[in-house]
Coordinates of C-alpha atoms in Angstrom, one line a residue:
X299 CA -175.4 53.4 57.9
X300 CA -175.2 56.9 58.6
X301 CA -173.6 58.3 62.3
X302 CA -173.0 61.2 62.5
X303 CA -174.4 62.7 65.7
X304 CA -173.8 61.7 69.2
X305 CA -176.0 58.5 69.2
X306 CA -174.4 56.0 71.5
X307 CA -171.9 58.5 72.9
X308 CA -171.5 58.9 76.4
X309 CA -173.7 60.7 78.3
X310 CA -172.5 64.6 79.5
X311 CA -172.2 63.9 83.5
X312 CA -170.6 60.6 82.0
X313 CA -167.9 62.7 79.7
X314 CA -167.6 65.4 82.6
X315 CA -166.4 62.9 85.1
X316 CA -164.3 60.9 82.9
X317 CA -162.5 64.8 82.2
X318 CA -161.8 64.7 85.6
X319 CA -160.6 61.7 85.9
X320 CA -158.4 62.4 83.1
X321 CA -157.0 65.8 84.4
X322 CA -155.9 63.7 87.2
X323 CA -154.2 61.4 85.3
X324 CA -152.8 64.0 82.4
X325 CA -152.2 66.7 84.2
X326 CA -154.2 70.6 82.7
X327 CA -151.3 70.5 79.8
X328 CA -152.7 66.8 78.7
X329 CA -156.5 67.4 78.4
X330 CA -157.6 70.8 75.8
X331 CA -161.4 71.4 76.0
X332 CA -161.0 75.0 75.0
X333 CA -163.0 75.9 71.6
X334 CA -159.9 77.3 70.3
X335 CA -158.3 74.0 70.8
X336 CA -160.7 71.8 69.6
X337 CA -161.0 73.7 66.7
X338 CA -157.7 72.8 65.5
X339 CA -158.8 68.7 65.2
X340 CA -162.1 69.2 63.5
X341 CA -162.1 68.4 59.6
X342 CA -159.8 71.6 58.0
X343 CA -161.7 70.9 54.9
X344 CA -165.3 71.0 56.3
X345 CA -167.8 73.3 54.1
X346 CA -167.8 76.4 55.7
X347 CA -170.7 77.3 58.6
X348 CA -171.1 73.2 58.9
X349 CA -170.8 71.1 62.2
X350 CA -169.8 67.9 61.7
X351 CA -167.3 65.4 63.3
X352 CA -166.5 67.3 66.8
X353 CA -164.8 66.3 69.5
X354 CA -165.7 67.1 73.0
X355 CA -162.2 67.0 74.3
X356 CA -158.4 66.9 73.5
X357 CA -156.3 64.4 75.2
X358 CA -152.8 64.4 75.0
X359 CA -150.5 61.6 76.3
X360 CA -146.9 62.0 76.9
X361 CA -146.0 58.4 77.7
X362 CA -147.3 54.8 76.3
X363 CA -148.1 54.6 80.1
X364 CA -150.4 57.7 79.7
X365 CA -152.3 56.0 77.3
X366 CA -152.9 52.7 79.0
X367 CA -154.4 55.4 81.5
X368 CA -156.7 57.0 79.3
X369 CA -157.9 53.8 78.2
X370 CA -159.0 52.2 81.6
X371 CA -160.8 55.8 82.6
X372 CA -162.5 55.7 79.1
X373 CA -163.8 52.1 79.6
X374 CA -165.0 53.0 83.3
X375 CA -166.9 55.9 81.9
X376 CA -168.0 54.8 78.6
X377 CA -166.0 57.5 76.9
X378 CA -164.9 56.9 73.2
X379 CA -162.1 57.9 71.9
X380 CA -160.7 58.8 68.6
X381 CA -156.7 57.9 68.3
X382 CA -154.5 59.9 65.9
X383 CA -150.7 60.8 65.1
X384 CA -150.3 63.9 63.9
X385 CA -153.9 64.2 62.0
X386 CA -152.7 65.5 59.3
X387 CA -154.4 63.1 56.6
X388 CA -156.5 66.4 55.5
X389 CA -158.5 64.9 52.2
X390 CA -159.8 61.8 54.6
X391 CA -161.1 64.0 57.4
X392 CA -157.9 64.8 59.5
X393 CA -158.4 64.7 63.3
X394 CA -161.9 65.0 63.3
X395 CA -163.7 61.8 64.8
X396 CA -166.5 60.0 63.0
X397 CA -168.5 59.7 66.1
X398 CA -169.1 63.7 67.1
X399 CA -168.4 63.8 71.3
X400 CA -165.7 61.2 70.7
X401 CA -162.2 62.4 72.9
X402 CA -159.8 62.7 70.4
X403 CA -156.4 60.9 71.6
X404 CA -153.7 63.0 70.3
X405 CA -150.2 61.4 70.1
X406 CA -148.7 64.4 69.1
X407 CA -146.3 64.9 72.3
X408 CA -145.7 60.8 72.3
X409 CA -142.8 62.5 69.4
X410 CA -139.2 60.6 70.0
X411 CA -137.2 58.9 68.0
X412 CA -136.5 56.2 70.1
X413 CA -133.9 54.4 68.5
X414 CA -131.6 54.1 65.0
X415 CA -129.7 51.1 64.3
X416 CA -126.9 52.4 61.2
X417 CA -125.8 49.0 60.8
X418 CA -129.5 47.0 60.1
X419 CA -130.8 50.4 58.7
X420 CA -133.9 50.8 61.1
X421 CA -135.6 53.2 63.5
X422 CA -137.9 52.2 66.4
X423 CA -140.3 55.8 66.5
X424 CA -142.9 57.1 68.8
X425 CA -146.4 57.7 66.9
X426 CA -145.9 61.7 67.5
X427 CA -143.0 61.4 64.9
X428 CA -142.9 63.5 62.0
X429 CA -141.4 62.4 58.9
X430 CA -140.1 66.0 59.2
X431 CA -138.7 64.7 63.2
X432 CA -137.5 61.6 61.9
X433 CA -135.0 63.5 58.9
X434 CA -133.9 66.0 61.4
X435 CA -132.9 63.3 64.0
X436 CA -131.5 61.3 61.1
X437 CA -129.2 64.5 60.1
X438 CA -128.3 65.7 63.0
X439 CA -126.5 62.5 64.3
X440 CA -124.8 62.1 60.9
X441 CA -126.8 59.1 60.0
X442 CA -126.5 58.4 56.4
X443 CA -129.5 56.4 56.1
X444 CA -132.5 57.3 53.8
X445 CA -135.9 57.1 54.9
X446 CA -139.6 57.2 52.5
X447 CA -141.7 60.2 52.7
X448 CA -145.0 61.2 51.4
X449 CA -145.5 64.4 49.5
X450 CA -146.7 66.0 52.3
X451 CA -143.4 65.7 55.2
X452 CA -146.1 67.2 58.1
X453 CA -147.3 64.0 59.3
X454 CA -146.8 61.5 61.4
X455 CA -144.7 58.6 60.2
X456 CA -146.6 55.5 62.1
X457 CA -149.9 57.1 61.5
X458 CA -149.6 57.6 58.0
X459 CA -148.0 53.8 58.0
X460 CA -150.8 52.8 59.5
X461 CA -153.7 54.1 57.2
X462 CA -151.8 52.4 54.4
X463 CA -149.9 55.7 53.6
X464 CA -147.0 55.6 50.6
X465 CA -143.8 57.5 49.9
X466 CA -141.8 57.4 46.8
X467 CA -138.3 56.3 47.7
X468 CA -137.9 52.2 46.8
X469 CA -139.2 52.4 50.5
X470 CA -142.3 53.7 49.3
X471 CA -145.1 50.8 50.7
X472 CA -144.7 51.9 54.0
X473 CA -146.9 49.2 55.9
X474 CA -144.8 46.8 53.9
X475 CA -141.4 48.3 55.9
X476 CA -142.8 48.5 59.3
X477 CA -141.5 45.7 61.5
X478 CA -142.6 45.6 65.1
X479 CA -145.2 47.3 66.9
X480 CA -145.7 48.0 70.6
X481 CA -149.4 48.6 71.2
X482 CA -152.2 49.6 73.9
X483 CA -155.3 47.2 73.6
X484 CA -158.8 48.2 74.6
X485 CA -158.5 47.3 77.9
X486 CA -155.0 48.9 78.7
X487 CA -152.9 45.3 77.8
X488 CA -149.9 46.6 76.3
X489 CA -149.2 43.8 73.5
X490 CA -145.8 44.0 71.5
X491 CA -146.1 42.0 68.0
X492 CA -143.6 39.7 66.1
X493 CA -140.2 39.4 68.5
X494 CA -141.4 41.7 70.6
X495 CA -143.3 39.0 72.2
X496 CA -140.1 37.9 73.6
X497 CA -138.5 39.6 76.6
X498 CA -135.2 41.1 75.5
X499 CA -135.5 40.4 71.3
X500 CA -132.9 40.9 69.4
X501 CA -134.7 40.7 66.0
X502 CA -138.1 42.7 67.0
X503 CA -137.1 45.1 63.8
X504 CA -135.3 43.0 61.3
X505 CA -137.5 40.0 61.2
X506 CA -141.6 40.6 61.0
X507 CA -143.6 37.2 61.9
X508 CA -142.1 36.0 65.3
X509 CA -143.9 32.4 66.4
X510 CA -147.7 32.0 65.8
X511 CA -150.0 34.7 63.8
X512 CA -148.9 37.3 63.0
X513 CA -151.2 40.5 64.3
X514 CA -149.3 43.9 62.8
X515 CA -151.7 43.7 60.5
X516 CA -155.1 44.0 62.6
X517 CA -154.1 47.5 64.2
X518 CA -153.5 49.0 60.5
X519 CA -156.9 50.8 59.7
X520 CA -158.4 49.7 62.6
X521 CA -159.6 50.1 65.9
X522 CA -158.8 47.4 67.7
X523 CA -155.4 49.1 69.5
X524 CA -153.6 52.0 70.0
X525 CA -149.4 51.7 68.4
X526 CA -147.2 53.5 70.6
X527 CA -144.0 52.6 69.1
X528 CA -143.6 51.0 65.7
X529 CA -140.3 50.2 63.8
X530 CA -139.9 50.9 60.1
X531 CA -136.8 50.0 57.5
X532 CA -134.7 52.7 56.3
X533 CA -132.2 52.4 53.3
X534 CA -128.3 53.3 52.5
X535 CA -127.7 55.8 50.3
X536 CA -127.7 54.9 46.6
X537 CA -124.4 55.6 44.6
X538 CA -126.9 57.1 42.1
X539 CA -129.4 58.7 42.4
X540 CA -131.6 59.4 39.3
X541 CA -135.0 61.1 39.4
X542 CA -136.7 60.9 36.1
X543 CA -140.1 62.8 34.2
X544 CA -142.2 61.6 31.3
X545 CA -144.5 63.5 29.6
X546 CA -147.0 62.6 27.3
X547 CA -148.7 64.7 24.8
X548 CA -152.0 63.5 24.7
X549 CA -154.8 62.4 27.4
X550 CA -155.0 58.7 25.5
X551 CA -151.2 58.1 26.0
X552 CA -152.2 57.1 29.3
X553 CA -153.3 54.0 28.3
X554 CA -150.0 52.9 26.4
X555 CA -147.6 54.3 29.1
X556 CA -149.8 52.0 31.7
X557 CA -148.6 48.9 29.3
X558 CA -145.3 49.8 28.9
X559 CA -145.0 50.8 32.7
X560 CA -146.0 47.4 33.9
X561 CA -143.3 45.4 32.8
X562 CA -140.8 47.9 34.6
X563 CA -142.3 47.8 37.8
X564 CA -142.8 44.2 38.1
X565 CA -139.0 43.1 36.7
X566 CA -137.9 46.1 39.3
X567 CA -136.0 48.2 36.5
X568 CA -138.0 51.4 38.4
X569 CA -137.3 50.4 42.1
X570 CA -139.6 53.2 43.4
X571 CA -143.4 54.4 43.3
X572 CA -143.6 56.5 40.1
X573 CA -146.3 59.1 40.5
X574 CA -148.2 59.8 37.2
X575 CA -150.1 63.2 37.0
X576 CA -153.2 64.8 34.7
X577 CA -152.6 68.4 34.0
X578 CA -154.7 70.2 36.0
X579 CA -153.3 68.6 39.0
X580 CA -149.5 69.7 37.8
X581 CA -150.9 72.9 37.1
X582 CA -152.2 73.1 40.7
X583 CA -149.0 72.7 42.3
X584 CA -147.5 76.5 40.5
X585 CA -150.9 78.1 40.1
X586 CA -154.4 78.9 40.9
X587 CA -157.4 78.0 38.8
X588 CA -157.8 82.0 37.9
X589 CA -154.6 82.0 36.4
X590 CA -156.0 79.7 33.7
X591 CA -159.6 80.1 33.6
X592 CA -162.5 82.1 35.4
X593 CA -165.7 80.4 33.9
X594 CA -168.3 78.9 35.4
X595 CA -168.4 74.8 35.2
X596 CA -165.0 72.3 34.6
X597 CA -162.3 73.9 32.8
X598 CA -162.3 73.2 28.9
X599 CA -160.3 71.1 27.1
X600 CA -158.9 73.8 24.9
X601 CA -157.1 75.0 28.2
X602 CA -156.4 72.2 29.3
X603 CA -154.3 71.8 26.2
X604 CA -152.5 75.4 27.1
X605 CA -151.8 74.1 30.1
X606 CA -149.9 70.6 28.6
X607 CA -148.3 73.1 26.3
X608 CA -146.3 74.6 29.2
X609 CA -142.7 73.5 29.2
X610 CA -142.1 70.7 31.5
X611 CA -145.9 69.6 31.3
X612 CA -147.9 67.6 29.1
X613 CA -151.4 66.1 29.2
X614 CA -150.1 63.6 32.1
X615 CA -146.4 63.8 33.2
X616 CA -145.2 60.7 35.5
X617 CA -142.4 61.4 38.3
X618 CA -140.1 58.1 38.8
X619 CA -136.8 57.8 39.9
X620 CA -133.7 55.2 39.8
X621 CA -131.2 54.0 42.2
X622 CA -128.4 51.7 43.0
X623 CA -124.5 51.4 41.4
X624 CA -123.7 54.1 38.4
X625 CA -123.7 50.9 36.1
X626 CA -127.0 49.7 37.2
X627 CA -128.6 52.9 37.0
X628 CA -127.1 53.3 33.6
X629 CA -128.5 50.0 32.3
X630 CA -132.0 50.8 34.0
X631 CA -132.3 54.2 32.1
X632 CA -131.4 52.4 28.4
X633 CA -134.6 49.9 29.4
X634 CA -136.9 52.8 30.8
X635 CA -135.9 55.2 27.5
X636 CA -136.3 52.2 25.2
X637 CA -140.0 50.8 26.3
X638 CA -141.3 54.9 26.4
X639 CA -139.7 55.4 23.7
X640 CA -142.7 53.6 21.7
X641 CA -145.1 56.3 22.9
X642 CA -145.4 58.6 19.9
X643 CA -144.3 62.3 21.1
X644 CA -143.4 61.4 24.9
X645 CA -140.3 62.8 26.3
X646 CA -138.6 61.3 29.2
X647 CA -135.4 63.6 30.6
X648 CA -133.1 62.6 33.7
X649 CA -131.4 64.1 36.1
X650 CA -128.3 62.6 38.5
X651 CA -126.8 62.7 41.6
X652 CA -124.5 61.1 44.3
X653 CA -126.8 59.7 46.5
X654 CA -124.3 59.4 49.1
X655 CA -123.5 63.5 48.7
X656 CA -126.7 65.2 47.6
X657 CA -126.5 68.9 46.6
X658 CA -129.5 70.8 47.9
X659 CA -132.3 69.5 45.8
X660 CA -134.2 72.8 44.5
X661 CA -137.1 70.5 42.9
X662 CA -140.1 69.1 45.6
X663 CA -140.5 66.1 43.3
X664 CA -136.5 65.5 43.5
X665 CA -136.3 66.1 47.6
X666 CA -140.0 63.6 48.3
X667 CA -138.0 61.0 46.0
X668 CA -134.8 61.2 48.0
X669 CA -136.6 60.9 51.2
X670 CA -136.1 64.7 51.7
X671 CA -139.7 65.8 53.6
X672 CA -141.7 69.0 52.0
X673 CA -144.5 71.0 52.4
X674 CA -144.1 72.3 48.9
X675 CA -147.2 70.7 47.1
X676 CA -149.4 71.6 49.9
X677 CA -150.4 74.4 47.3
X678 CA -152.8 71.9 45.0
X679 CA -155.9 72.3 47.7
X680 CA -155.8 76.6 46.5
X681 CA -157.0 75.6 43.0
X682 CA -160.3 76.9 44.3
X683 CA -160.7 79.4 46.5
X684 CA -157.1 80.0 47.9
X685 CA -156.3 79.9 51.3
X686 CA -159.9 78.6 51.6
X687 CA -159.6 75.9 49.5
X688 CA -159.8 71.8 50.2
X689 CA -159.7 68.8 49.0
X690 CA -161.5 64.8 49.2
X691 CA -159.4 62.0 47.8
X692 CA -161.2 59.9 46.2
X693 CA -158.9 56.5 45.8
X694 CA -159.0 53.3 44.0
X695 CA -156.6 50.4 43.4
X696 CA -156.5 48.4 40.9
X697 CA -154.4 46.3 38.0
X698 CA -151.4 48.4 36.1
X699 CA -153.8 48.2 32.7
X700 CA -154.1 50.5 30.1
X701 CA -157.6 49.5 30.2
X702 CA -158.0 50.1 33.9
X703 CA -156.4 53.3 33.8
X704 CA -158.9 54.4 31.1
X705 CA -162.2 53.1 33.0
X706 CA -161.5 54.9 36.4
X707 CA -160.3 58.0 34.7
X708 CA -163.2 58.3 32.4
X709 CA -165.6 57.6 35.5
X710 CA -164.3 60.2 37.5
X711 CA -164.0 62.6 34.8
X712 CA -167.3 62.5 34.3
X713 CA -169.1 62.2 37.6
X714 CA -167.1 65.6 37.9
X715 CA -167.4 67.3 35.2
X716 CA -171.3 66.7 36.0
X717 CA -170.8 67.9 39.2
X718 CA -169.0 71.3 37.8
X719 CA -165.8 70.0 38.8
X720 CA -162.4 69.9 37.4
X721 CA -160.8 66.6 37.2
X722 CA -157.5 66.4 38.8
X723 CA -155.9 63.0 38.8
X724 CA -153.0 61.6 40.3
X725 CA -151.8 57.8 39.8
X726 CA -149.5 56.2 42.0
X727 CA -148.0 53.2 40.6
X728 CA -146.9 50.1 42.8
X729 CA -144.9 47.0 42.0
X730 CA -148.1 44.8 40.4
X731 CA -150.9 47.9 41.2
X732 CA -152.0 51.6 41.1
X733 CA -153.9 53.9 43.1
X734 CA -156.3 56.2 41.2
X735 CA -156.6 59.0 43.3
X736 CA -159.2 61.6 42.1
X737 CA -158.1 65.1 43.9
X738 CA -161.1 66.3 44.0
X739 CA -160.6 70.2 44.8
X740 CA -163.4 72.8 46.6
X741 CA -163.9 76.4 48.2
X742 CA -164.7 75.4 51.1
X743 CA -166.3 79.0 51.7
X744 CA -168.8 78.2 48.7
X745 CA -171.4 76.3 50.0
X746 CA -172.9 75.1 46.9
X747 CA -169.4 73.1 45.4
X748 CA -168.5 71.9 48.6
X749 CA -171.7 70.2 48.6
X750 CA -171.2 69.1 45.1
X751 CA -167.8 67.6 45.6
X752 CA -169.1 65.4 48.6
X753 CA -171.9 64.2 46.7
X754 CA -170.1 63.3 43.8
X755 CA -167.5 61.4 45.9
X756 CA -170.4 59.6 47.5
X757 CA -171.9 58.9 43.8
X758 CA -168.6 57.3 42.9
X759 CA -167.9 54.9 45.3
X760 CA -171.0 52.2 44.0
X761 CA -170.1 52.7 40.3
X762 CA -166.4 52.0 41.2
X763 CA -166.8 48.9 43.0
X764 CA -169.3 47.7 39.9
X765 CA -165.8 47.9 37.8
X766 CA -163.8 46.4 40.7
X767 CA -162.4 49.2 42.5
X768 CA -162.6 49.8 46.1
X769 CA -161.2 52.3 48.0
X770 CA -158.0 51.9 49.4
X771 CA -158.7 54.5 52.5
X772 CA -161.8 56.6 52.8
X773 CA -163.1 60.2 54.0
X774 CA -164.6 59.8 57.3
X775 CA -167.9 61.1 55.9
X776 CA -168.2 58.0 53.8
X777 CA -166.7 55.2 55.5
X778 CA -169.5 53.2 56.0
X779 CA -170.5 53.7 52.2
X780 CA -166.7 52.6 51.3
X781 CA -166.9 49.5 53.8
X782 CA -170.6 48.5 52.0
X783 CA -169.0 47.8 48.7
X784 CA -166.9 45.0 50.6
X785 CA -169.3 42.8 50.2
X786 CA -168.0 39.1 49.2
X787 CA -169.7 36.6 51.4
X788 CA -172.5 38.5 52.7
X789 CA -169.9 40.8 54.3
X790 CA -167.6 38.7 55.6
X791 CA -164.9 40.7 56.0
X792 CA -166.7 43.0 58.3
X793 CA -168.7 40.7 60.0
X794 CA -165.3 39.1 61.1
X795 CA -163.7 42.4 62.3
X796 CA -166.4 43.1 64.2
X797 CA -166.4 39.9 66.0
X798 CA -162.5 40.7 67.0
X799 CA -164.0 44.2 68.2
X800 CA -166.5 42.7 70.0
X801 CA -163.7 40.1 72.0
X802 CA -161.0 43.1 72.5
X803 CA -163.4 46.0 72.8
X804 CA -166.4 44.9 74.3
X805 CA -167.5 48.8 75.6
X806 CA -166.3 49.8 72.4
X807 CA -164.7 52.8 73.3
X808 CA -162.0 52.5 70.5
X809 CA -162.6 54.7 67.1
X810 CA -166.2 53.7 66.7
X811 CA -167.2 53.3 62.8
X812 CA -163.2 53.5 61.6
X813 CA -163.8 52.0 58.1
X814 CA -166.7 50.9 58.9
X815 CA -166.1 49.2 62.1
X816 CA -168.6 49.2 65.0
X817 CA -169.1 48.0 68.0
X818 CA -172.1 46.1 68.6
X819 CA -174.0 49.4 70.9
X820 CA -173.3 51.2 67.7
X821 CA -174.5 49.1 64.9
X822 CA -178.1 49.5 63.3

């Protein structure tokens, strides 16, 4: 199920007076059809010389109001519409749509912090926020609250919440601390979930469920409505805070660190998401991949090995912090040295802090666990071609196994080794799963590997879901691939969403083919 072209789009004269329409309602600084515009929400990472996944227009709403507008004057004129934050989700596609002539709705200038209750530890945010916007408003009214960030701090907070995003303070499952939404449905109905269905809550972002179903759920990686304001849980500060690094000497250690991880996460002796990373990928956050090798074809082991050999690195090194009272902490470290402590030649070191007076954190990995936003690690899509370079992520979950970790690391090893690829693998580890994400790294300027790392992501995904792993979130270019391999019950799990698409979105002008998801004009 391929669309990629316009096929079902709106007509031109059908897009030209729905512009119009649009100016009127947005005023010239709200709708961007300029090339030098659009250019800026295509794919960033799109091989070089390619069209693919264009928008024929810009909108920008500065109001939740704004957006109910855009919505009626895209259902009159059979406009769809592509809805992002801050599109800054890069190795999925970014802003670009997966219909081409889609509108993009850009919620960039929707960016306030609306509200930040000190006491419950919450904030009520506009989509446009960045988890950059969010810190700064947090520090500036001398709120000592803690937030979660992702290792990238450019993006928008509800979007990346809503695509299933993580962070790596204990706050780190971000869709598991949002709590209320307000949001546009297809038809301009503005819906507000949980206890925001009543008219003056007092508990719309301290308690989830409210009366009845609960819907939060349907509008994350969907396109079945449009959040305009979503709350998400903060945390005090820690007495102590305690980031911590493991290293392990060779690629096989994986396995025994997976077994002797589990138990810590699930008995919540590492309150955080610990972030386990191959070489190559810690390499490609100091260096480029000429500093270590200029051959043709995946980097051999042998260098590999120089690299691990590098103070501070090792075949895989895991991130992971601590936090709570100085005792606590204390008795957490004994139990995380004692259980690594059985993996021959790994080294675990610690460092500590007042988490309710932090020094200026020098480290990236020490300011993303703290909550503290960075742009730092942007550097590990250069590891081909520089400034040039990009990057697919290629993500499964699965169990916290030895034997798991093994199977999808082997896999994707291989697929890109074949491909000419190096393997760069990152594992993020949850309370009972992980997330295999292989970074798969390109010159975008080189025609032939950017080629071969979209094929080889493509080649994965059926293989993958053979052992059991889907992906978690998906590249636009393969979401109807990824959504395939969801199969159980002759589909059932799409055949249901697309029956709610077809009851709230019956012109389906909302995100046509979002993981998967069509609406019934669209679907072969």
């Amino acid at each position: 199920m391929e669309r990629i072209a316009n096929s079902g789009a709106a007509s031109a004269a059908a897009r030209d007076a729905a512009l119009v329409a649009l100016e009127q309602a947005l005023g010239p600084d709200g709708v961007l059809t300029d090339p030098a515009s659009l250019a800026e929400f295509r794919d960033p990472f799109a091989p070089a010389g390619q069209e693919w996944y264009e928008p024929s227009a810009v909108l920008m709403p500065a109001s939740t109001e704004e957006v109910q507008a855009i919505v009626r004057i895209a259902n009159e004129h059979g406009t769809p519409l592509w809805t992002n934050g801050q599109g800054r989700n890069n190795g999925y596609g970014g802003p670009a749509p997966r219909l081409s002539g889609s509108f993009v709705l850009s919620l960039r200038r929707m960016n306030r912090v609306l509200e930040v209750d000190e006491d419950s530890a919450w904030a009520l945010l506009q989509p446009g926020v960045r988890f950059f916007d969010l810190y700064d408003h947090l520090r500036a009214t001398g709120s000592k609250l803690w937030m979660s960030v992702p290792d990238l701090g450019w993006g928008s907070v509800v979007g990346n919440t809503l695509d299933h995003g993580v962070g790596y303070t204990p706050l780190g499952d971000h869709l598991a601390n949002q709590c209320g939404m307000e949001v546009v449905l297809p038809d301009g109905e503005l819906l507000r979930t949980g206890m925001g269905g009543m008219s003056n809550p007092r508990a719309w972002q301290v308690f989830k469920h409210g009366c009845g179903p609960s819907a939060d759920g349907l509008f994350s990686q969907s396109n079945f409505g449009i959040v305009t304001q979503m709350g998400m849980w903060l945390m005090p500060p820690p007495e102590c805070y305690m980031p911590g690094w493991l290293t392990l000497r060779k690629d096989s250690d994986l396995e025994l660190l997976l077994e002797k991880l589990r138990p810590l996460m699930l008995d919540g002796t590492i309150p955080n998401q610990p972030m386990i990373i191959n070489a190559v990928c810690a390499a490609s956050a100091f260096w480029g991949r000429q500093d270590w090798f200029t051959g043709e074809g995946p980097i051999p082991d042998e260098v590999i090995d120089r690299i691990a050999d590098t103070p501070g690195f090792g075949r895989w090194v895991m991130r992971f912090a601590l936090y709570g009272d100085e005792p606590v902490v204390e008795h957490q470290r004994r139990k995380v040295e004692a259980a690594f402590g059985h993996i021959p030649g790994a080294a675990v070191t610690f460092s500590k802090y007042d988490g309710r007076n932090l020094p200026e954190l020098t480290n990236p990995h020490e300011r993303v666990q703290a909550g503290i936003p960075s742009m730092d690690l942007d550097r590990m899509t250069r590891w081909y071609g520089g400034e040039k370079g990009g990057h697919i992520g290629f993500s499964c979950a699965m169990p916290i196994t030895g034997q798991d970790g093994a199977a999808i690391r082997d896999m994707v090893a291989s697929e890109l080794h074949a491909a000419g690829l190096d393997y760069s693998g990152v594992i993020i580890v949850g309370k009972r799963h992980m997330i295999h994400v292989g970074l798969v790294v390109f010159d975008t300027e080189d025609a032939a590997q950017s080629k071969a790392a979209y094929d080889a992501c493509k080649r994965l995904v059926g293989p993958a879901a053979k052992l059991g792993y889907g992906e978690y979130r998906s590249h636009i270019d393969f979401m109807d691939l990824v959504a395939d391999q969801y199969d159980f019950n002759n589909h059932a799990q799409r055949r249901f969403a697309e029956t709610i698409k077809d009851a709230l979105d019956p012109n389906g002008i909302l995100s046509p083919g979002k993981q998967g998801i069509w609406p019934r004009a669209w679907r072969s």
